[in-house]
């Protein structure tokens, strides 16, 4: 059972599982229409209905830097409540494996780089997303407590920034890549310059949703530590936001044609955390040969998907 199965990561897991064509496993993908996971009774009813043996818990209150700054309390409460309900039901029902999802933006702000899995709790997170970060950090604590008290096989993955098809392309509250694709598309239509928020200097590692989906399915089937694992491209693939903006502009220009976008930077807007460089050495010990989709190729797939689905109303925005 995949909670949050209709979002960016859930849709990618579905795409990978459907392509596998494995008829021995039955996968269920939940959306908020199946019940509000903040409500313990709704979560119990979902477990009654599906009786899951394995759970990937993706559902979360998720947003980009600007949504996190505006709604810290909701980011804290929704995530703590959802996670607590899911952990409790998984334990009560004897679920064999639970994989939850953390994020590299929960790491300490003032730290040494690169960050690894042992450093999650070594100092406060960046103030901009503390509601989300502290709620997510508790998942790591819960995994260890449920293991030590009940012997549960619960764990978590730590992805870097994710992007791909079925993302939330909201103009203000989304993450940077979907936000820029949508804004760049509007700028092309209106013949305006393409304004990037902040200086463009912050550094990020991005993982394509399909790559993350493959790695999360591997985690579910083959990774049995309670301690979390970072799922990320290497440190050498960290890019400044300015490069992301140029890649978005290049792909929109190539796919739409017309006058090329002129990229500008609005330094009156926040930059957020400067960097959160994570190392993927643990992942590489397990899967030395895993191939990540090249960034520009993944960007082009995402932009094409956005353009194909925009007019039909298939884009969350
Ligand atoms: P997403 O696209 O925003 O999807 C969120 C999913 O959660 C949707 O299926 C949504 O259902 C469901 N959901 C939200 N609130 C719910 C509630 N109260 N009850 C039931 N379902 C609820 O999220 P995502 O980007 O795929 O994120 C998946 C996981 O990755 C999250 O745990 C997130 O913290 C983590 N993560 C994300 C990023 C990133 O860059 N996106 C980076 C690192 C980690 P509806 O569609 O019905 O609303
Ligand atoms: P973060 O990695 O958790 O900070 O999340 P984001 O995906 O929101 O990335 C934020 C970085 O991208 C910051 O440096 C922002 O200043 C920059 N950025 C530039 N334009 C945008 C935009 O349109 N939306 C968002 N969310 N961030 C933007």
Short mmCIF file of C-alpha atoms and ligand atoms in Angstrom, two decimals:
data_model
loop_
_atom_site.label_atom_id
_atom_site.label_comp_id
_atom_site.label_asym_id
_atom_site.label_seq_id
_atom_site.Cartn_x
_atom_site.Cartn_y
_atom_site.Cartn_z
CA UNK A 1 0.00 0.00 0.00
CA UNK A 2 1.41 3.36 -1.05
CA UNK A 3 0.12 6.37 0.86
CA UNK A 4 0.30 9.56 -1.17
CA UNK A 5 0.16 7.28 -4.20
CA UNK A 6 -1.20 9.96 -6.52
CA UNK A 7 1.59 12.51 -6.00
CA UNK A 8 4.95 13.03 -7.70
CA UNK A 9 6.71 10.03 -6.16
CA UNK A 10 3.63 7.77 -5.87
CA UNK A 11 2.84 8.14 -9.58
CA UNK A 12 6.44 7.29 -10.44
CA UNK A 13 6.32 4.15 -8.27
CA UNK A 14 3.11 3.15 -10.06
CA UNK A 15 4.73 3.68 -13.46
CA UNK A 16 7.74 1.50 -12.52
CA UNK A 17 5.61 -1.24 -10.93
CA UNK A 18 3.18 -1.31 -13.89
CA UNK A 19 6.15 -1.67 -16.26
CA UNK A 20 7.46 -4.64 -14.20
CA UNK A 21 4.18 -6.50 -14.82
CA UNK A 22 4.61 -8.62 -11.66
CA UNK A 23 1.29 -10.37 -11.14
CA UNK A 24 2.29 -11.90 -7.77
CA UNK A 25 2.20 -8.54 -5.98
CA UNK A 26 -0.95 -6.46 -5.55
CA UNK A 27 -0.19 -2.75 -5.18
CA UNK A 28 -2.68 -0.16 -3.90
CA UNK A 29 -2.13 3.57 -4.38
CA UNK A 30 -3.98 5.88 -1.99
CA UNK A 31 -4.91 9.52 -2.41
CA UNK A 32 -6.48 11.88 0.12
CA UNK A 33 -9.86 10.81 -1.33
CA UNK A 34 -9.35 7.43 0.40
CA UNK A 35 -9.29 9.22 3.75
CA UNK A 36 -7.49 11.97 5.61
CA UNK A 37 -4.42 10.33 7.16
CA UNK A 38 -4.37 12.99 9.90
CA UNK A 39 -7.50 11.29 11.26
CA UNK A 40 -6.76 8.07 13.22
CA UNK A 41 -10.24 6.61 12.47
CA UNK A 42 -9.79 7.15 8.72
CA UNK A 43 -6.38 5.47 8.85
CA UNK A 44 -7.79 2.49 10.78
CA UNK A 45 -10.59 2.15 8.18
CA UNK A 46 -8.04 2.17 5.34
CA UNK A 47 -6.04 -0.62 7.06
CA UNK A 48 -9.27 -2.59 7.60
CA UNK A 49 -10.08 -2.28 3.92
CA UNK A 50 -6.70 -3.11 2.35
CA UNK A 51 -4.94 -5.19 5.07
CA UNK A 52 -1.51 -4.22 3.76
CA UNK A 53 1.53 -6.42 4.39
CA UNK A 54 3.99 -3.75 3.17
CA UNK A 55 3.59 0.04 3.25
CA UNK A 56 5.41 2.85 1.47
CA UNK A 57 4.41 6.00 3.30
CA UNK A 58 4.72 9.03 1.02
CA UNK A 59 1.70 11.11 2.02
CA UNK A 60 2.80 14.36 3.56
CA UNK A 61 2.14 18.04 3.59
CA UNK A 62 4.78 18.99 1.02
CA UNK A 63 5.79 22.32 -0.50
CA UNK A 64 8.63 24.48 -1.66
CA UNK A 65 10.58 27.06 0.32
CA UNK A 66 7.89 29.74 0.10
CA UNK A 67 5.01 27.47 1.24
CA UNK A 68 7.16 26.19 4.13
CA UNK A 69 7.91 29.74 5.31
CA UNK A 70 4.20 30.69 5.29
CA UNK A 71 2.62 27.63 6.97
CA UNK A 72 5.09 26.24 9.53
CA UNK A 73 2.41 25.10 11.99
CA UNK A 74 0.41 23.21 9.36
CA UNK A 75 3.60 21.56 8.04
CA UNK A 76 4.40 20.41 11.58
CA UNK A 77 0.92 19.25 12.62
CA UNK A 78 -0.22 17.49 9.45
CA UNK A 79 3.03 15.59 9.12
CA UNK A 80 3.32 14.59 12.77
CA UNK A 81 -0.28 13.40 12.84
CA UNK A 82 -0.11 11.45 9.58
CA UNK A 83 3.16 9.78 10.52
CA UNK A 84 2.03 8.87 14.02
CA UNK A 85 -1.20 7.31 12.71
CA UNK A 86 0.62 5.30 10.03
CA UNK A 87 3.28 4.01 12.44
CA UNK A 88 0.69 2.96 14.99
CA UNK A 89 -1.50 1.09 12.50
CA UNK A 90 1.50 -0.60 10.84
CA UNK A 91 2.63 -1.82 14.24
CA UNK A 92 -0.85 -2.93 15.40
CA UNK A 93 -1.52 -4.83 12.14
CA UNK A 94 1.88 -6.53 11.98
CA UNK A 95 2.93 -4.85 8.73
CA UNK A 96 6.14 -6.61 7.62
CA UNK A 97 7.87 -3.55 6.23
CA UNK A 98 7.24 0.19 6.36
CA UNK A 99 9.32 2.61 4.29
CA UNK A 100 8.77 6.30 5.04
CA UNK A 101 10.17 9.33 3.30
CA UNK A 102 12.40 11.98 4.86
CA UNK A 103 14.24 14.70 2.91
CA UNK A 104 17.70 16.26 2.85
CA UNK A 105 16.09 19.57 3.83
CA UNK A 106 15.58 18.22 7.37
CA UNK A 107 19.36 18.15 7.98
CA UNK A 108 21.11 20.69 10.24
CA UNK A 109 21.66 24.06 8.62
CA UNK A 110 25.03 24.76 10.22
CA UNK A 111 27.05 21.63 9.63
CA UNK A 112 29.95 20.18 7.71
CA UNK A 113 29.51 18.93 4.15
CA UNK A 114 28.83 16.48 2.71
CA UNK A 115 26.05 15.38 5.03
CA UNK A 116 25.47 11.70 5.70
CA UNK A 117 22.78 9.59 7.38
CA UNK A 118 24.37 9.85 10.84
CA UNK A 119 24.00 13.65 11.04
CA UNK A 120 20.21 14.18 10.93
CA UNK A 121 19.89 15.37 14.52
CA UNK A 122 23.20 17.26 14.85
CA UNK A 123 21.73 20.78 15.13
CA UNK A 124 18.65 22.82 14.16
CA UNK A 125 17.36 22.71 10.58
CA UNK A 126 17.17 25.91 8.49
CA UNK A 127 14.55 28.23 10.09
CA UNK A 128 12.58 28.49 6.82
CA UNK A 129 11.25 24.92 6.99
CA UNK A 130 11.52 24.01 10.66
CA UNK A 131 7.87 22.83 10.93
CA UNK A 132 8.35 20.24 8.17
CA UNK A 133 11.90 19.36 9.20
CA UNK A 134 11.23 18.63 12.87
CA UNK A 135 8.12 16.59 12.00
CA UNK A 136 10.10 14.51 9.50
CA UNK A 137 13.06 14.07 11.87
CA UNK A 138 10.70 12.32 14.29
CA UNK A 139 10.13 9.58 11.70
CA UNK A 140 13.75 8.53 12.14
CA UNK A 141 13.24 8.44 15.92
CA UNK A 142 10.01 6.44 15.48
CA UNK A 143 11.75 3.86 13.26
CA UNK A 144 14.32 3.16 15.97
CA UNK A 145 11.78 3.14 18.81
CA UNK A 146 9.38 0.75 17.04
CA UNK A 147 12.31 -1.53 16.29
CA UNK A 148 13.70 -1.50 19.82
CA UNK A 149 10.34 -1.93 21.59
CA UNK A 150 8.44 -4.13 19.10
CA UNK A 151 11.06 -5.45 16.66
CA UNK A 152 9.36 -3.74 13.70
CA UNK A 153 11.10 -3.64 10.31
CA UNK A 154 10.45 0.06 9.68
CA UNK A 155 12.87 2.36 7.90
CA UNK A 156 13.13 5.61 5.93
CA UNK A 157 14.75 6.95 2.79
CA UNK A 158 16.21 10.46 2.51
CA UNK A 159 15.78 11.81 -1.02
CA UNK A 160 17.23 15.10 -2.21
CA UNK A 161 15.02 17.52 -4.19
CA UNK A 162 12.77 15.48 -6.48
CA UNK A 163 11.19 16.40 -9.82
CA UNK A 164 9.28 14.72 -12.64
CA UNK A 165 5.85 14.06 -14.10
CA UNK A 166 2.75 14.55 -11.89
CA UNK A 167 4.50 17.13 -9.72
CA UNK A 168 2.70 20.07 -8.12
CA UNK A 169 3.21 22.92 -10.61
CA UNK A 170 1.67 25.64 -8.43
CA UNK A 171 3.16 29.04 -9.29
CA UNK A 172 4.00 30.07 -5.72
CA UNK A 173 3.88 27.10 -3.36
CA UNK A 174 5.63 24.42 -5.43
CA UNK A 175 9.26 23.33 -5.45
CA UNK A 176 11.68 25.16 -7.68
CA UNK A 177 11.64 22.99 -10.85
CA UNK A 178 7.86 22.65 -11.30
CA UNK A 179 7.42 26.31 -10.27
CA UNK A 180 9.96 27.45 -12.86
CA UNK A 181 8.52 25.26 -15.62
CA UNK A 182 5.07 26.78 -15.06
CA UNK A 183 6.37 30.35 -14.75
CA UNK A 184 8.69 29.96 -17.76
CA UNK A 185 5.76 28.65 -19.83
CA UNK A 186 3.67 31.72 -18.87
CA UNK A 187 6.61 34.05 -19.62
CA UNK A 188 6.97 32.58 -23.10
CA UNK A 189 3.24 33.04 -23.79
CA UNK A 190 3.30 36.63 -22.54
CA UNK A 191 6.69 37.54 -24.04
CA UNK A 192 8.08 38.50 -20.60
CA UNK A 193 11.54 37.92 -19.15
CA UNK A 194 11.89 34.79 -17.00
CA UNK A 195 12.29 35.88 -13.38
CA UNK A 196 14.05 33.44 -11.04
CA UNK A 197 13.46 33.97 -7.31
CA UNK A 198 16.57 34.63 -5.25
CA UNK A 199 20.17 34.96 -6.41
CA UNK A 200 20.31 31.66 -8.30
CA UNK A 201 23.42 30.79 -6.28
CA UNK A 202 22.07 28.16 -3.82
CA UNK A 203 23.14 24.61 -4.63
CA UNK A 204 20.87 21.57 -4.85
CA UNK A 205 21.03 17.90 -5.83
CA UNK A 206 18.02 16.77 -7.88
CA UNK A 207 16.73 13.24 -8.37
CA UNK A 208 14.30 12.29 -11.16
CA UNK A 209 11.12 10.76 -9.74
CA UNK A 210 11.47 7.55 -11.79
CA UNK A 211 15.01 6.95 -10.46
CA UNK A 212 13.76 7.56 -6.92
CA UNK A 213 10.84 5.18 -7.49
CA UNK A 214 13.21 2.38 -8.55
CA UNK A 215 15.37 2.98 -5.49
CA UNK A 216 12.38 3.05 -3.11
CA UNK A 217 11.08 -0.24 -4.52
CA UNK A 218 14.56 -1.70 -3.95
CA UNK A 219 14.47 -0.32 -0.38
CA UNK A 220 11.12 -1.99 0.26
CA UNK A 221 12.31 -5.34 -1.06
CA UNK A 222 15.96 -5.46 -0.07
CA UNK A 223 17.06 -2.87 2.53
CA UNK A 224 16.62 -4.07 6.09
CA UNK A 225 18.33 -1.48 8.31
CA UNK A 226 16.18 0.71 10.57
CA UNK A 227 18.70 3.51 9.99
CA UNK A 228 17.78 5.64 6.99
CA UNK A 229 19.49 5.72 3.60
CA UNK A 230 20.15 8.79 1.45
CA UNK A 231 18.82 8.33 -2.10
CA UNK A 232 20.68 10.90 -4.14
CA UNK A 233 22.86 11.59 -7.12
CA UNK A 234 26.52 12.14 -6.20
CA UNK A 235 28.03 15.31 -4.76
CA UNK A 236 29.55 16.06 -8.17
CA UNK A 237 26.02 16.41 -9.60
CA UNK A 238 25.03 19.28 -7.30
CA UNK A 239 23.94 22.30 -9.39
CA UNK A 240 23.28 26.00 -8.71
CA UNK A 241 19.66 27.15 -9.10
CA UNK A 242 20.85 29.35 -11.99
CA UNK A 243 21.81 26.20 -13.96
CA UNK A 244 18.37 24.77 -13.21
CA UNK A 245 16.78 27.94 -14.59
CA UNK A 246 18.86 27.77 -17.77
CA UNK A 247 17.96 24.09 -18.21
CA UNK A 248 14.23 24.87 -17.80
CA UNK A 249 14.51 27.75 -20.30
CA UNK A 250 16.44 25.58 -22.79
CA UNK A 251 13.87 22.80 -22.67
CA UNK A 252 10.88 25.18 -22.93
CA UNK A 253 12.54 26.98 -25.87
CA UNK A 254 13.28 23.68 -27.64
CA UNK A 255 9.78 22.28 -27.10
CA UNK A 256 7.72 25.43 -27.77
CA UNK A 257 9.93 27.42 -30.16
CA UNK A 258 9.56 31.19 -30.58
CA UNK A 259 11.70 33.87 -28.94
CA UNK A 260 14.18 32.37 -26.41
CA UNK A 261 13.49 33.15 -22.74
CA UNK A 262 15.63 35.82 -21.14
CA UNK A 263 16.61 34.62 -17.61
CA UNK A 264 16.74 37.29 -14.85
CA UNK A 265 17.18 37.00 -11.04
CA UNK A 266 14.95 38.67 -8.42
CA UNK A 267 17.32 39.03 -5.46
CA UNK A 268 14.56 40.56 -3.30
CA UNK A 269 13.20 36.99 -2.89
CA UNK A 270 14.56 34.44 -0.40
CA UNK A 271 17.38 32.02 -1.23
CA UNK A 272 16.61 29.58 1.59
CA UNK A 273 19.33 27.20 2.76
CA UNK A 274 22.51 27.78 0.73
CA UNK A 275 23.27 24.10 0.29
CA UNK A 276 22.58 20.70 1.83
CA UNK A 277 25.11 18.58 -0.05
CA UNK A 278 24.49 14.93 0.75
CA UNK A 279 26.77 12.00 0.08
CA UNK A 280 25.37 8.81 -1.37
CA UNK A 281 28.18 6.49 -0.23
CA UNK A 282 25.81 4.20 1.66
CA UNK A 283 23.61 3.78 -1.41
CA UNK A 284 26.68 3.18 -3.58
CA UNK A 285 27.85 0.43 -1.21
CA UNK A 286 24.59 -1.40 -1.83
CA UNK A 287 24.06 -0.47 -5.49
CA UNK A 288 27.39 0.55 -7.06
CA UNK A 289 26.07 0.29 -10.62
CA UNK A 290 22.75 2.14 -10.37
CA UNK A 291 22.48 4.60 -13.27
CA UNK A 292 20.74 7.93 -12.69
CA UNK A 293 18.90 9.57 -15.59
CA UNK A 294 20.98 12.54 -16.86
CA UNK A 295 19.56 15.82 -15.50
CA UNK A 296 18.79 17.45 -18.89
CA UNK A 297 17.09 14.29 -20.18
CA UNK A 298 14.89 14.10 -17.06
CA UNK A 299 14.13 17.83 -17.39
CA UNK A 300 13.03 17.36 -20.98
CA UNK A 301 10.74 14.43 -20.07
CA UNK A 302 9.19 16.59 -17.32
CA UNK A 303 8.72 19.66 -19.53
CA UNK A 304 7.18 17.56 -22.32
CA UNK A 305 4.78 15.96 -19.81
CA UNK A 306 3.80 19.41 -18.49
CA UNK A 307 3.13 20.73 -22.02
CA UNK A 308 1.15 17.64 -23.04
CA UNK A 309 -1.05 17.74 -19.94
CA UNK A 310 -1.45 21.48 -19.35
CA UNK A 311 -4.41 22.14 -21.65
CA UNK A 312 -6.26 18.93 -20.70
CA UNK A 313 -6.28 19.90 -17.00
CA UNK A 314 -3.98 17.00 -16.05
CA UNK A 315 -1.46 19.29 -14.37
CA UNK A 316 -1.72 20.06 -10.64
CA UNK A 317 -1.24 23.80 -10.41
P1 LIG B 1 3.01 15.30 -3.53
O1 LIG B 1 3.23 15.19 -4.99
O2 LIG B 1 2.65 16.63 -2.96
O3 LIG B 1 1.90 14.24 -3.13
C1 LIG B 1 1.44 14.18 -1.82
C2 LIG B 1 0.54 12.98 -1.69
O4 LIG B 1 0.11 12.91 -0.33
C3 LIG B 1 -0.71 13.07 -2.56
O5 LIG B 1 -1.03 11.77 -3.03
C4 LIG B 1 -1.77 13.56 -1.56
O6 LIG B 1 -3.07 13.14 -1.93
C5 LIG B 1 -1.31 12.85 -0.30
N1 LIG B 1 -1.75 13.54 0.91
C6 LIG B 1 -1.39 14.79 1.34
N2 LIG B 1 -2.02 15.09 2.49
C7 LIG B 1 -2.79 14.00 2.80
C8 LIG B 1 -3.67 13.69 3.87
N3 LIG B 1 -3.90 14.56 4.87
N4 LIG B 1 -4.29 12.48 3.85
C9 LIG B 1 -4.07 11.61 2.85
N5 LIG B 1 -3.24 11.83 1.84
C10 LIG B 1 -2.61 13.02 1.81
O7 LIG B 1 4.29 14.79 -2.71
P2 LIG B 1 5.62 14.15 -3.25
O8 LIG B 1 6.47 15.27 -3.76
O9 LIG B 1 5.31 12.96 -4.11
O10 LIG B 1 6.31 13.67 -1.88
C11 LIG B 1 6.33 12.31 -1.48
C12 LIG B 1 7.21 12.18 -0.26
O11 LIG B 1 8.54 12.61 -0.58
C13 LIG B 1 6.78 13.07 0.91
O12 LIG B 1 6.85 12.33 2.11
C14 LIG B 1 7.77 14.22 0.92
O13 LIG B 1 7.96 14.74 2.21
C15 LIG B 1 9.01 13.53 0.38
N6 LIG B 1 9.98 14.42 -0.30
C16 LIG B 1 9.60 15.19 -1.35
C17 LIG B 1 10.53 15.99 -2.01
C18 LIG B 1 10.18 16.81 -3.23
O14 LIG B 1 11.08 17.51 -3.76
N7 LIG B 1 8.97 16.76 -3.75
C19 LIG B 1 11.87 15.98 -1.58
C20 LIG B 1 12.22 15.16 -0.51
C21 LIG B 1 11.27 14.37 0.12
P3 LIG B 1 -3.98 14.05 -2.92
O15 LIG B 1 -3.28 14.04 -4.24
O16 LIG B 1 -5.28 13.38 -2.95
O17 LIG B 1 -4.01 15.42 -2.30
P1 LIG B 2 14.30 23.77 -0.95
O1 LIG B 2 15.36 22.99 -1.64
O2 LIG B 2 13.68 23.03 0.17
O3 LIG B 2 14.78 25.13 -0.56
O4 LIG B 2 13.11 23.93 -1.93
P2 LIG B 2 12.76 24.57 -3.34
O5 LIG B 2 12.52 23.52 -4.33
O6 LIG B 2 11.62 25.49 -3.03
O7 LIG B 2 14.04 25.40 -3.86
C1 LIG B 2 14.30 26.62 -3.38
C2 LIG B 2 15.45 27.33 -4.10
O8 LIG B 2 15.08 27.68 -5.43
C3 LIG B 2 15.72 28.63 -3.36
O9 LIG B 2 17.07 28.99 -3.52
C4 LIG B 2 14.81 29.62 -4.12
O10 LIG B 2 15.26 30.97 -3.98
C5 LIG B 2 15.00 29.12 -5.55
N1 LIG B 2 13.87 29.46 -6.45
C6 LIG B 2 13.95 30.22 -7.57
N2 LIG B 2 12.77 30.36 -8.16
C7 LIG B 2 11.89 29.63 -7.42
C8 LIG B 2 10.50 29.34 -7.55
O11 LIG B 2 9.81 29.78 -8.45
N3 LIG B 2 9.94 28.53 -6.61
C9 LIG B 2 10.68 27.99 -5.58
N4 LIG B 2 10.08 27.16 -4.71
N5 LIG B 2 11.99 28.26 -5.41
C10 LIG B 2 12.59 29.06 -6.33
#
